[in-house]
PDB file of C-alpha atoms in Angstrom:
ATOM      1  CA  MET A   5      -8.567   0.932  40.896  1.00 69.00           C
ATOM      2  CA  LYS A   6      -8.260  -2.643  39.681  1.00 73.00           C
ATOM      3  CA  LYS A   7     -11.343  -3.885  37.810  1.00 83.00           C
ATOM      4  CA  GLU A   8     -10.130  -7.178  36.373  1.00 89.00           C
ATOM      5  CA  ASN A   9      -7.030  -9.337  36.247  1.00 93.00           C
ATOM      6  CA  THR A  10      -4.470 -10.211  33.592  1.00 94.00           C
ATOM      7  CA  ALA A  11      -6.305 -13.409  32.646  1.00 95.00           C
ATOM      8  CA  LYS A  12      -9.520 -11.513  31.838  1.00 95.00           C
ATOM      9  CA  ARG A  13      -7.618  -8.877  29.882  1.00 95.00           C
ATOM     10  CA  LEU A  14      -5.692 -11.469  27.868  1.00 96.00           C
ATOM     11  CA  ASN A  15      -8.920 -13.320  27.110  1.00 95.00           C
ATOM     12  CA  LYS A  16     -10.508 -10.037  26.008  1.00 95.00           C
ATOM     13  CA  ILE A  17      -7.616  -9.337  23.612  1.00 95.00           C
ATOM     14  CA  MET A  18      -7.718 -12.890  22.296  1.00 95.00           C
ATOM     15  CA  SER A  19     -11.442 -12.609  21.642  1.00 95.00           C
ATOM     16  CA  GLU A  20     -11.326  -9.131  20.057  1.00 94.00           C
ATOM     17  CA  ARG A  21      -8.325  -9.877  17.851  1.00 94.00           C
ATOM     18  CA  ASN A  22      -9.139 -13.510  17.136  1.00 95.00           C
ATOM     19  CA  LEU A  23      -5.849 -14.666  18.655  1.00 94.00           C
ATOM     20  CA  ARG A  24      -4.879 -18.009  20.109  1.00 94.00           C
ATOM     21  CA  GLN A  25      -2.339 -18.513  22.852  1.00 95.00           C
ATOM     22  CA  ILE A  26       0.202 -19.619  20.250  1.00 94.00           C
ATOM     23  CA  ASP A  27      -0.393 -16.349  18.366  1.00 94.00           C
ATOM     24  CA  ILE A  28       0.425 -14.370  21.508  1.00 95.00           C
ATOM     25  CA  LEU A  29       3.586 -16.420  21.914  1.00 95.00           C
ATOM     26  CA  GLU A  30       4.567 -15.599  18.317  1.00 94.00           C
ATOM     27  CA  HIS A  31       3.979 -11.881  19.013  1.00 94.00           C
ATOM     28  CA  VAL A  32       6.188 -11.916  22.113  1.00 94.00           C
ATOM     29  CA  LYS A  33       9.087 -13.889  20.594  1.00 94.00           C
ATOM     30  CA  PRO A  34      10.928 -10.905  19.045  1.00 93.00           C
ATOM     31  CA  PHE A  35      10.690  -8.966  22.316  1.00 91.00           C
ATOM     32  CA  CYS A  36      11.832 -11.987  24.331  1.00 91.00           C
ATOM     33  CA  VAL A  37      14.880 -12.296  22.096  1.00 92.00           C
ATOM     34  CA  LYS A  38      15.586  -8.560  22.227  1.00 89.00           C
ATOM     35  CA  TYR A  39      15.380  -8.360  26.029  1.00 88.00           C
ATOM     36  CA  ASP A  40      16.622 -11.896  26.796  1.00 90.00           C
ATOM     37  CA  ILE A  41      13.389 -12.963  28.506  1.00 91.00           C
ATOM     38  CA  LYS A  42      12.162 -16.538  28.397  1.00 94.00           C
ATOM     39  CA  MET A  43       8.473 -17.143  27.791  1.00 95.00           C
ATOM     40  CA  ASN A  44       6.869 -20.346  26.569  1.00 94.00           C
ATOM     41  CA  LYS A  45       3.461 -21.916  25.865  1.00 94.00           C
ATOM     42  CA  SER A  46       3.068 -22.942  29.479  1.00 95.00           C
ATOM     43  CA  ASP A  47       3.605 -19.361  30.686  1.00 95.00           C
ATOM     44  CA  ILE A  48       0.949 -18.017  28.326  1.00 95.00           C
ATOM     45  CA  SER A  49      -1.455 -20.803  29.286  1.00 95.00           C
ATOM     46  CA  GLN A  50      -1.045 -20.037  32.983  1.00 96.00           C
ATOM     47  CA  TYR A  51      -1.553 -16.295  32.438  1.00 95.00           C
ATOM     48  CA  VAL A  52      -4.691 -16.869  30.331  1.00 95.00           C
ATOM     49  CA  SER A  53      -6.143 -19.335  32.848  1.00 95.00           C
ATOM     50  CA  GLY A  54      -5.390 -17.012  35.762  1.00 94.00           C
ATOM     51  CA  LYS A  55      -3.274 -19.573  37.619  1.00 95.00           C
ATOM     52  CA  VAL A  56      -0.245 -17.264  37.550  1.00 93.00           C
ATOM     53  CA  GLU A  57       0.261 -13.515  37.099  1.00 94.00           C
ATOM     54  CA  PRO A  58       3.174 -12.547  34.836  1.00 94.00           C
ATOM     55  CA  SER A  59       6.308 -11.077  36.382  1.00 92.00           C
ATOM     56  CA  GLN A  60       6.989  -7.403  35.728  1.00 89.00           C
ATOM     57  CA  GLU A  61       9.435  -8.110  32.902  1.00 90.00           C
ATOM     58  CA  LYS A  62       7.067 -10.578  31.218  1.00 93.00           C
ATOM     59  CA  LEU A  63       4.185  -8.139  31.638  1.00 92.00           C
ATOM     60  CA  VAL A  64       6.227  -5.467  29.832  1.00 91.00           C
ATOM     61  CA  VAL A  65       7.004  -7.882  26.982  1.00 93.00           C
ATOM     62  CA  LEU A  66       3.325  -8.845  26.695  1.00 95.00           C
ATOM     63  CA  GLY A  67       2.317  -5.178  26.684  1.00 93.00           C
ATOM     64  CA  MET A  68       4.791  -4.333  23.931  1.00 92.00           C
ATOM     65  CA  ALA A  69       3.879  -7.376  21.852  1.00 93.00           C
ATOM     66  CA  LEU A  70       0.131  -6.742  22.116  1.00 94.00           C
ATOM     67  CA  ASN A  71       0.531  -2.957  21.944  1.00 93.00           C
ATOM     68  CA  VAL A  72      -1.392  -2.362  25.172  1.00 93.00           C
ATOM     69  CA  SER A  73      -0.594  -0.583  28.409  1.00 91.00           C
ATOM     70  CA  GLU A  74       0.877  -2.809  31.109  1.00 91.00           C
ATOM     71  CA  ALA A  75      -1.416  -1.198  33.696  1.00 90.00           C
ATOM     72  CA  TRP A  76      -4.444  -2.042  31.534  1.00 92.00           C
ATOM     73  CA  LEU A  77      -3.140  -5.587  31.054  1.00 93.00           C
ATOM     74  CA  MET A  78      -2.877  -5.961  34.835  1.00 93.00           C
ATOM     75  CA  GLY A  79      -6.581  -5.086  35.107  1.00 91.00           C
ATOM     76  CA  PHE A  80      -6.464  -1.443  36.164  1.00 90.00           C
ATOM     77  CA  ASP A  81      -9.118   1.018  35.032  1.00 87.00           C
ATOM     78  CA  VAL A  82      -6.863   2.873  32.585  1.00 88.00           C
ATOM     79  CA  PRO A  83      -6.893   3.281  28.789  1.00 87.00           C
ATOM     80  CA  MET A  84      -5.910   0.170  26.861  1.00 89.00           C
ATOM     81  CA  GLU A  85      -3.684   2.101  24.432  1.00 87.00           C
ATOM     82  CA  ARG A  86       0.017   1.916  24.906  1.00 84.00           C
ATOM     83  CA  HIS A  87       1.772   5.277  24.900  1.00 71.00           C
ATOM     84  CA  ASN A  88       5.416   5.241  23.915  1.00 59.00           C
ATOM     85  CA  GLU A  89       7.929   8.026  23.629  1.00 50.00           C
ATOM     86  CA  ASP A  90       8.357   6.828  20.037  1.00 52.00           C
ATOM     87  CA  ASP A  91       4.670   7.482  19.236  1.00 47.00           C
ATOM     88  CA  SER A  92       5.557  10.952  17.956  1.00 43.00           C
ATOM     89  CA  LYS A  93       7.797   9.263  15.362  1.00 48.00           C
ATOM     90  CA  LYS A  94       5.046   6.838  14.295  1.00 45.00           C
ATOM     91  CA  GLU A  95       3.158   9.072  11.911  1.00 48.00           C
ATOM     92  CA  GLY A  96       2.218   8.308   8.332  1.00 46.00           C
ATOM     93  CA  ALA A  97       3.464   5.038   6.904  1.00 48.00           C
ATOM     94  CA  PRO A  98       4.528   3.411  10.192  1.00 59.00           C
ATOM     95  CA  LYS A  99       0.884   3.587  11.367  1.00 69.00           C
ATOM     96  CA  ILE A 100       0.141   0.748   8.968  1.00 74.00           C
ATOM     97  CA  MET A 101       2.631  -1.383  10.884  1.00 74.00           C
ATOM     98  CA  GLN A 102       0.716  -0.789  14.109  1.00 74.00           C
ATOM     99  CA  TYR A 103      -2.429  -2.125  12.450  1.00 77.00           C
ATOM    100  CA  TYR A 104      -0.465  -5.002  10.933  1.00 77.00           C
ATOM    101  CA  GLU A 105       0.904  -6.023  14.335  1.00 78.00           C
ATOM    102  CA  MET A 106      -2.671  -6.297  15.644  1.00 79.00           C
ATOM    103  CA  LEU A 107      -3.468  -9.013  13.101  1.00 82.00           C
ATOM    104  CA  ASN A 108      -3.193 -12.740  13.629  1.00 87.00           C
ATOM    105  CA  ASP A 109      -1.192 -14.873  11.187  1.00 84.00           C
ATOM    106  CA  ILE A 110      -4.108 -15.261   8.766  1.00 88.00           C
ATOM    107  CA  GLY A 111      -4.757 -11.510   8.793  1.00 84.00           C
ATOM    108  CA  LYS A 112      -1.068 -10.754   8.238  1.00 83.00           C
ATOM    109  CA  HIS A 113      -1.021 -13.095   5.249  1.00 86.00           C
ATOM    110  CA  LYS A 114      -4.123 -11.422   3.744  1.00 88.00           C
ATOM    111  CA  ALA A 115      -2.732  -7.925   4.380  1.00 85.00           C
ATOM    112  CA  THR A 116       0.555  -8.829   2.701  1.00 85.00           C
ATOM    113  CA  GLU A 117      -1.311 -10.212  -0.314  1.00 87.00           C
ATOM    114  CA  ARG A 118      -3.353  -7.032  -0.667  1.00 86.00           C
ATOM    115  CA  VAL A 119      -0.363  -4.719  -0.403  1.00 82.00           C
ATOM    116  CA  LYS A 120       1.442  -6.856  -2.983  1.00 82.00           C
ATOM    117  CA  GLU A 121      -1.588  -6.557  -5.276  1.00 83.00           C
ATOM    118  CA  LEU A 122      -1.536  -2.761  -4.917  1.00 79.00           C
ATOM    119  CA  THR A 123       2.124  -2.609  -5.913  1.00 76.00           C
ATOM    120  CA  GLU A 124       1.248  -4.434  -9.118  1.00 77.00           C
ATOM    121  CA  VAL A 125      -1.333  -1.811 -10.091  1.00 75.00           C
ATOM    122  CA  PRO A 126       0.627   0.758 -12.141  1.00 71.00           C
ATOM    123  CA  ARG A 127      -1.077   3.845 -10.740  1.00 68.00           C
ATOM    124  CA  TYR A 128       0.032   2.907  -7.188  1.00 67.00           C
ATOM    125  CA  ALA A 129       3.575   1.816  -8.033  1.00 66.00           C
ATOM    126  CA  LYS A 130       6.560   4.111  -7.474  1.00 65.00           C
ATOM    127  CA  ASN A 131       7.918   3.377 -10.942  1.00 65.00           C
ATOM    128  CA  ASP A 132       4.697   4.364 -12.750  1.00 61.00           C
ATOM    129  CA  PRO A 133       5.841   6.467 -15.751  1.00 61.00           C
ATOM    130  CA  ASN A 134       2.546   8.382 -15.688  1.00 61.00           C
ATOM    131  CA  TYR A 135       2.954   9.453 -12.068  1.00 57.00           C
ATOM    132  CA  VAL A 136       3.437  13.201 -11.885  1.00 56.00           C
ATOM    133  CA  ASN A 137       5.465  14.704  -9.092  1.00 55.00           C
ATOM    134  CA  ALA A 138       5.344  18.469  -9.417  1.00 54.00           C
ATOM    135  CA  ALA A 139       7.756  19.150  -6.584  1.00 52.00           C
ATOM    136  CA  HIS A 140      11.072  20.648  -7.611  1.00 52.00           C
ATOM    137  CA  ALA A 141      14.352  19.404  -6.251  1.00 52.00           C
ATOM    138  CA  ASP A 142      16.381  21.662  -3.956  1.00 50.00           C
ATOM    139  CA  ASN A 143      18.876  22.255  -6.743  1.00 53.00           C
ATOM    140  CA  TYR A 144      16.097  23.831  -8.868  1.00 54.00           C
ATOM    141  CA  VAL A 145      16.909  27.166  -7.217  1.00 58.00           C
ATOM    142  CA  ASN A 146      20.372  27.077  -8.806  1.00 62.00           C
ATOM    143  CA  ALA A 147      19.178  25.710 -12.165  1.00 64.00           C
ATOM    144  CA  PRO A 148      19.916  27.669 -15.367  1.00 71.00           C
ATOM    145  CA  GLU A 149      17.203  30.122 -16.410  1.00 73.00           C
ATOM    146  CA  GLU A 150      16.670  28.217 -19.673  1.00 70.00           C
ATOM    147  CA  LEU A 151      15.781  25.028 -17.739  1.00 65.00           C
ATOM    148  CA  LYS A 152      13.423  26.975 -15.460  1.00 64.00           C
ATOM    149  CA  ARG A 153      11.634  28.486 -18.485  1.00 69.00           C
ATOM    150  CA  LEU A 154      11.322  25.047 -20.117  1.00 66.00           C
ATOM    151  CA  GLU A 155       9.826  23.569 -16.956  1.00 66.00           C
ATOM    152  CA  GLU A 156       7.394  26.475 -16.605  1.00 68.00           C
ATOM    153  CA  HIS A 157       6.381  25.980 -20.253  1.00 63.00           C
ATOM    154  CA  ILE A 158       5.735  22.276 -19.604  1.00 63.00           C
ATOM    155  CA  MET A 159       3.661  23.080 -16.512  1.00 64.00           C
ATOM    156  CA  ASP A 160       1.515  25.501 -18.552  1.00 64.00           C
ATOM    157  CA  ASP A 161       1.037  23.126 -21.485  1.00 62.00           C
ATOM    158  CA  GLU A 162      -2.189  21.090 -21.162  1.00 62.00           C
ATOM    159  CA  ASN A 163      -0.698  18.309 -23.301  1.00 59.00           C
ATOM    160  CA  TYR A 164       1.723  17.374 -20.511  1.00 52.00           C
TER     161      TYR A 164
END
């Protein structure tokens, strides 16, 4: 059952995520290029004002760009979350990209600054010489016994 319309849903997203119409346009640009769909400021303005409903292809692009279900964006009483076949692949690190994509330009700038700051803190950096990775490589199984004994000795020594 339809509860609202696209204009109300777009306004809700804009309010919740602190987005402007131009921000939405920036979010849709990569998808427009990828799928050869034209969308401009006037289109977004008409969708937000409720003067025009987006075509199916533009609705899909908006849904992908805003990471919401097209049915929800149309105003239907369904979950807002977008469910993709690729969601099973989006575990761990890529989840941060989902959060990042929800940010406006100011938020993206701040997030980038903070991640950059973390990479400058030695204990978070990949090249930290004090970082201990106790996992053995696959070739450890075929390593000489002398090397295995040395590594076991190091693991047992509290000074290491």
